[in-house]
Amino acid sequence: AKIREVEEVASLMEVDPGAILVDALFGSGLTRRVSGLARDVITRVNALPNLQIAIDIPSGLFGEDNIGNDPDAILQADFTLALQTPSLSFFFAENQAYVGQWEVLPIGLHPQIMEEKESAWRYIQAGYVSNLLKPRMKFAHKGTLGHCLLIAGCYGMMGAAVLAARACLRAGAGLVTGHVPRFGYKILQTTVPEALISIDESDIIYTGAPGLEPFSAVGVGPGLGCKPNTGRAILELIKSVKIPLVIDADALNILSEHPEWIALLPEGTILTPHPREFERLAGKAENGYARVRMQIDFAIRHKVIVLLKGAHTSVACPDGSCWFNTTGNPGMATAGSGDVLTGIILSLLGQGYHPRDAAILGVYLHGLAGDLASEASSEASLIAGDIIESLGFAFQYLKGIYDEDII
């Protein structure tokens, strides 16, 4: 190999268009804008058609917050090979144009060193998640595997209730009761015959939950609507519930209209907003980094778990930790995908998983099932029901990793 020192950007004018460019100018410790010759080189390289691979992090990109950075002084990599761990900035949409596709390259650091390193940031890996799985005991029966109450559906949105109920059962719950408006009885009974049905007093909306004594967890929100009577029923639920709770969709929108109710949420409640729902709950953020900081602050302040959905869904916990998911694909940006996630998390809560573990395992399973479903068909054709049908294969995959670890 021949090493040539670059003293001016003009010397980069004659680059073979078939050459692969490897970027190793700056690492993840950079905290100031790139200037001078280095900036000129980055600008020139970005204008070239060559395939570009960044080592550790694209030069010019900060490892965490890029507010105030110079977007024209950041290398636009096609691939990034992170050394041992990814940088936090990889998980934010605004940096996708710089990071491209990324993979982690182990560089031989001892696992104990990594465990002892103080950091609020974690990225969820298959080995960790596989160890969270509870084994199915030989003498288990439906009564020992959780009885989940799903409060969902209103006129015109019963599909959300159907998807969440199916996902809840497919994720392992022993019993699932769907509480739906009167008109939704036949819909849920015929589409999810495995589910029990609780009928609301209203024909078309949710106005009040049944007694919670028989249940081990409750989920509320998918397709619920935001009528005033529904809001009052949500308030009564959060004031009285003593079992694990997951809140999604319209139930979150109702909470955002009554921010004083948030203080009433039981400790460990799981909230599953998408970015717009979170904005209504907590306010507008300037970028992805600012949003995740708001997410963590919200989780600490209210002692809840905030699962912020996205390409790398993040799970913020009351202890200040934040876990980024590494499964999933763009095909999952489809109607009903969030309802499926709510059903999975509700199922895990009902089976006795700690709320943090239910959120982390739930989001990983959801994304993994989506990945397996897209491999069987395509991202473009993926629908929410495909995610449910692939959940069994996702469990098999994780169980295989666990079995390999203990052999």
XYZ file of C-alpha atoms in Angstrom, residues 1-401:
401
model
C 0.000 0.000 0.000
C 1.176 3.483 -0.779
C 0.570 6.266 1.731
C 0.241 9.785 0.376
C -0.061 12.853 2.562
C -2.784 15.260 1.456
C -1.764 18.903 1.765
C -4.502 20.441 -0.339
C -7.886 19.262 -1.550
C -6.841 19.573 -5.199
C -4.822 16.367 -4.841
C -8.114 14.466 -4.433
C -9.369 15.484 -7.854
C -8.143 12.298 -9.544
C -9.756 9.449 -7.612
C -10.531 6.228 -9.470
C -14.356 6.078 -9.616
C -14.174 2.368 -8.777
C -12.128 2.910 -5.614
C -13.648 2.349 -2.185
C -12.983 5.311 0.100
C -12.302 4.513 3.755
C -12.866 7.371 6.195
C -10.759 7.350 9.346
C -10.075 11.063 9.829
C -11.866 11.576 13.153
C -13.299 9.215 15.762
C -16.300 9.329 18.076
C -14.612 11.690 20.538
C -14.946 14.717 18.251
C -16.829 17.579 19.932
C -16.012 20.577 17.711
C -16.885 21.508 14.150
C -14.426 20.370 11.518
C -12.639 23.244 9.760
C -9.699 23.983 7.483
C -8.179 21.289 5.274
C -10.127 18.486 6.969
C -13.410 20.226 6.150
C -12.320 20.761 2.554
C -11.441 17.066 2.234
C -14.820 15.982 3.630
C -16.667 18.336 1.281
C -14.705 17.008 -1.703
C -15.209 13.352 -0.744
C -18.958 13.914 -0.348
C -19.075 15.126 -3.952
C -17.476 11.918 -5.275
C -19.594 8.981 -6.510
C -17.382 6.398 -4.792
C -18.566 3.926 -2.164
C -17.598 5.339 1.236
C -16.993 3.338 4.413
C -16.502 5.146 7.735
C -14.494 3.571 10.539
C -16.068 3.980 13.994
C -18.075 7.090 13.033
C -18.355 9.330 9.947
C -15.790 12.100 10.286
C -17.345 15.333 11.485
C -20.310 13.675 13.190
C -20.477 14.151 16.965
C -21.064 11.051 19.059
C -24.160 12.405 20.804
C -25.782 15.801 20.219
C -25.287 17.406 16.795
C -27.216 20.614 17.407
C -24.860 23.358 16.282
C -22.763 21.059 14.103
C -21.966 22.012 10.503
C -23.934 19.620 8.239
C -21.653 20.401 5.289
C -18.603 19.267 7.272
C -19.829 15.729 8.006
C -18.838 12.825 5.790
C -21.790 11.066 4.142
C -20.895 7.387 4.497
C -22.633 4.516 2.760
C -21.540 2.140 5.522
C -20.209 2.732 9.036
C -18.245 0.110 10.978
C -18.555 1.015 14.665
C -15.754 -0.200 16.919
C -17.177 -2.317 19.773
C -20.264 -0.132 20.325
C -22.332 2.233 18.179
C -22.355 5.944 18.907
C -25.574 7.407 20.272
C -25.974 9.653 17.229
C -26.461 6.571 15.009
C -29.938 6.092 16.463
C -31.374 9.445 15.344
C -33.150 9.958 12.029
C -31.438 13.265 11.260
C -28.066 11.478 11.079
C -29.108 8.695 8.705
C -27.680 10.532 5.671
C -24.221 10.489 7.299
C -24.163 7.050 8.934
C -25.808 4.966 6.193
C -25.975 1.300 7.149
C -23.967 0.435 10.237
C -22.528 -2.662 11.857
C -20.626 -3.192 15.094
C -17.113 -4.660 14.873
C -15.874 -6.300 18.106
C -12.307 -5.224 18.835
C -11.574 -7.600 21.695
C -12.577 -5.550 24.727
C -13.351 -7.828 27.674
C -17.119 -8.102 28.383
C -16.523 -7.245 32.047
C -14.935 -3.938 31.052
C -17.973 -3.112 28.948
C -20.347 -4.035 31.789
C -18.471 -1.860 34.277
C -18.453 1.165 31.980
C -20.842 3.789 33.327
C -23.404 4.793 30.700
C -27.110 5.560 30.594
C -27.254 4.328 26.985
C -27.776 0.694 26.020
C -28.532 -1.005 22.745
C -30.604 -4.171 22.890
C -28.881 -7.330 21.655
C -30.229 -10.828 21.047
C -28.051 -12.444 23.716
C -29.386 -10.133 26.429
C -33.001 -10.532 25.348
C -32.804 -14.326 25.074
C -31.864 -14.494 28.749
C -35.012 -12.568 29.689
C -37.301 -15.276 28.304
C -39.226 -17.227 30.935
C -39.387 -20.996 30.307
C -42.823 -22.620 29.914
C -43.144 -24.988 32.853
C -44.346 -28.556 32.265
C -47.386 -28.228 34.540
C -48.344 -24.716 33.436
C -51.962 -24.052 32.462
C -53.839 -21.051 31.115
C -54.521 -19.779 34.617
C -50.810 -19.596 35.457
C -49.778 -17.824 32.259
C -51.561 -14.547 32.866
C -55.040 -13.162 32.297
C -54.776 -9.923 30.327
C -57.478 -7.275 30.025
C -57.374 -5.360 26.748
C -59.520 -2.210 26.592
C -59.700 -1.269 22.933
C -61.859 -0.414 19.962
C -64.669 1.961 19.095
C -66.992 2.410 16.132
C -64.861 2.347 12.980
C -61.642 1.217 14.719
C -62.300 -2.329 15.906
C -59.394 -3.566 13.793
C -56.997 -2.181 16.400
C -58.653 -4.278 19.100
C -58.497 -7.393 16.923
C -54.788 -6.962 16.166
C -53.832 -6.227 19.778
C -55.837 -9.209 21.079
C -54.315 -11.589 18.538
C -50.803 -10.355 19.340
C -51.419 -10.699 23.072
C -52.413 -14.339 22.664
C -49.620 -15.113 20.205
C -47.051 -13.673 22.643
C -47.995 -16.299 25.209
C -50.789 -15.011 27.459
C -52.905 -17.792 28.945
C -56.135 -15.794 28.801
C -57.096 -12.545 27.100
C -60.318 -10.643 27.733
C -61.168 -7.904 25.284
C -63.346 -5.119 26.696
C -65.147 -3.565 23.723
C -68.270 -1.500 22.964
C -71.439 -3.530 22.518
C -71.371 -3.340 18.718
C -67.825 -4.830 18.719
C -68.839 -8.080 20.409
C -69.447 -10.073 17.218
C -66.392 -8.627 15.503
C -63.957 -9.662 18.230
C -65.692 -12.969 18.971
C -65.520 -14.107 15.350
C -62.050 -12.784 14.466
C -60.340 -13.839 17.721
C -62.299 -16.881 18.967
C -59.599 -17.611 21.570
C -60.398 -14.345 23.406
C -62.996 -13.780 26.111
C -65.276 -10.759 25.716
C -66.320 -8.065 28.187
C -69.025 -5.749 26.833
C -69.134 -2.038 27.619
C -72.409 -0.347 28.558
C -72.045 1.855 25.483
C -72.835 0.610 22.004
C -69.968 2.440 20.301
C -67.306 3.697 22.784
C -65.476 2.780 26.007
C -67.163 4.204 29.109
C -65.953 2.011 31.973
C -63.828 -1.043 32.746
C -65.006 -4.249 34.404
C -63.693 -5.178 37.846
C -59.947 -5.729 37.675
C -59.683 -8.508 40.272
C -59.429 -11.436 37.803
C -56.676 -9.859 35.724
C -52.879 -9.843 35.956
C -52.299 -6.875 33.595
C -54.290 -4.318 31.645
C -53.678 -2.549 28.346
C -55.699 0.416 27.126
C -55.793 2.603 24.038
C -55.762 0.874 20.627
C -58.621 2.236 18.518
C -60.298 3.664 21.609
C -61.336 7.119 20.399
C -61.188 10.317 22.455
C -64.804 11.017 23.439
C -65.394 12.805 26.791
C -66.974 9.710 28.378
C -63.946 7.686 27.333
C -61.688 10.251 28.978
C -63.583 9.972 32.255
C -63.288 6.188 32.092
C -59.522 6.466 31.542
C -59.234 8.652 34.648
C -61.147 6.136 36.764
C -58.957 3.335 35.442
C -55.623 4.965 36.281
C -56.901 5.974 39.732
C -57.984 2.439 40.610
C -55.593 0.078 38.811
C -53.219 -1.936 40.994
C -51.850 -4.269 38.312
C -49.264 -3.607 35.560
C -50.552 -1.180 32.950
C -49.601 -0.344 29.353
C -51.086 2.761 27.711
C -51.115 3.411 23.968
C -52.717 5.383 21.141
C -55.908 7.297 22.003
C -55.423 6.733 25.733
C -52.157 8.675 25.374
C -53.924 11.420 23.452
C -56.463 11.698 26.257
C -53.615 11.947 28.792
C -52.040 14.759 26.770
C -55.327 16.680 26.979
C -55.273 16.271 30.792
C -51.594 16.534 31.814
C -52.554 16.680 35.490
C -53.607 13.027 35.231
C -50.051 11.918 34.437
C -49.090 12.292 38.104
C -51.735 9.677 38.936
C -50.135 6.946 36.826
C -48.994 3.940 38.871
C -45.232 3.535 39.148
C -43.886 1.358 36.350
C -46.706 2.102 33.897
C -45.551 1.653 30.292
C -46.385 4.408 27.797
C -45.882 3.613 24.094
C -46.116 6.871 22.096
C -44.933 7.542 18.577
C -43.066 10.877 18.160
C -46.191 12.999 17.589
C -47.978 11.474 20.587
C -44.882 12.079 22.719
C -44.724 15.672 21.509
C -48.290 16.188 22.712
C -47.352 14.679 26.090
C -43.995 16.341 26.719
C -43.473 19.148 24.199
C -41.570 19.705 20.971
C -37.894 18.743 20.684
C -35.293 20.348 18.421
C -33.816 17.034 17.261
C -33.615 13.337 18.106
C -31.074 13.814 20.874
C -33.176 16.491 22.567
C -36.252 14.267 22.254
C -34.594 11.293 23.926
C -33.380 13.566 26.734
C -36.973 14.724 27.235
C -38.064 11.085 27.170
C -35.633 10.142 29.948
C -36.590 13.176 32.041
C -40.275 12.268 31.656
C -39.605 8.670 32.754
C -37.612 9.768 35.805
C -40.047 12.503 36.838
C -43.178 10.366 36.604
C -41.578 6.986 37.493
C -42.908 5.399 34.316
C -41.391 3.587 31.340
C -41.579 5.535 28.084
C -41.257 3.487 24.913
C -40.778 5.943 22.050
C -41.531 4.203 18.766
C -39.352 4.691 15.695
C -36.704 3.087 13.499
C -34.674 2.467 16.669
C -37.402 2.437 19.312
C -36.040 3.689 22.640
C -37.110 2.512 26.093
C -36.496 5.086 28.850
C -36.702 3.851 32.444
C -37.176 5.593 35.808
C -33.542 4.852 36.729
C -32.382 7.092 33.863
C -31.268 4.297 31.542
C -32.330 4.266 27.900
C -32.359 1.165 25.707
C -32.332 1.355 21.891
C -33.851 -1.435 19.844
C -31.868 -3.003 17.009
C -34.578 -5.011 15.247
C -37.271 -3.898 12.814
C -37.435 -2.501 9.297
C -39.246 0.216 7.280
C -41.943 -2.254 6.246
C -43.277 -2.040 9.801
C -44.339 1.563 9.186
C -47.845 0.313 8.508
C -51.294 0.642 10.076
C -51.773 -1.571 13.117
C -48.102 -2.226 13.831
C -48.292 -0.244 17.082
C -51.424 -2.138 18.155
C -49.488 -5.385 17.738
C -46.685 -4.022 19.946
C -49.183 -3.074 22.657
C -50.627 -6.584 22.579
C -47.179 -8.151 22.914
C -46.189 -5.960 25.868
C -49.543 -6.546 27.581
C -49.023 -10.290 27.183
C -45.565 -10.165 28.763
C -46.817 -8.045 31.672
C -49.627 -10.528 32.240
C -47.142 -13.399 32.321
C -45.261 -11.729 35.159
C -42.380 -9.995 33.410
C -41.036 -6.887 35.140
C -42.298 -3.796 33.267
C -38.803 -2.856 32.094
C -38.155 -6.377 30.811
C -41.598 -6.510 29.182
C -40.864 -3.294 27.289
C -37.357 -4.327 26.198
C -38.290 -7.903 25.277
C -41.546 -6.760 23.692
C -39.988 -4.230 21.348
C -37.211 -6.630 20.345
C -39.676 -9.451 19.612
C -41.920 -7.073 17.679
C -39.051 -5.896 15.478
C -37.616 -9.391 15.055
C -41.003 -10.751 13.975
C -41.230 -7.893 11.484
C -37.777 -8.733 10.128
C -38.664 -12.405 9.720
C -41.960 -11.490 8.050
C -40.254 -9.158 5.574
C -37.710 -11.847 4.691
C -40.565 -14.223 3.883
C -42.218 -11.675 1.571
C -41.025 -8.056 1.336
C -40.934 -4.811 3.284
C -43.332 -3.165 0.834
C -46.039 -5.807 1.288
C -45.718 -6.189 5.064
C -48.917 -5.707 7.094
C -49.479 -5.810 10.844
C -50.999 -9.283 10.725
C -47.757 -10.621 9.232
C -45.898 -9.494 12.359
C -48.297 -11.497 14.533
C -47.920 -14.603 12.370
C -44.118 -14.392 12.641
C -44.010 -14.056 16.438
C -43.634 -17.800 16.897
C -40.535 -17.816 14.692
C -39.136 -14.873 16.675
C -39.511 -16.848 19.914
C -37.834 -19.846 18.259
C -34.916 -17.676 17.171
C -34.354 -16.305 20.674
C -34.738 -19.722 22.275
C -32.081 -21.044 19.895
C -29.648 -18.360 21.051
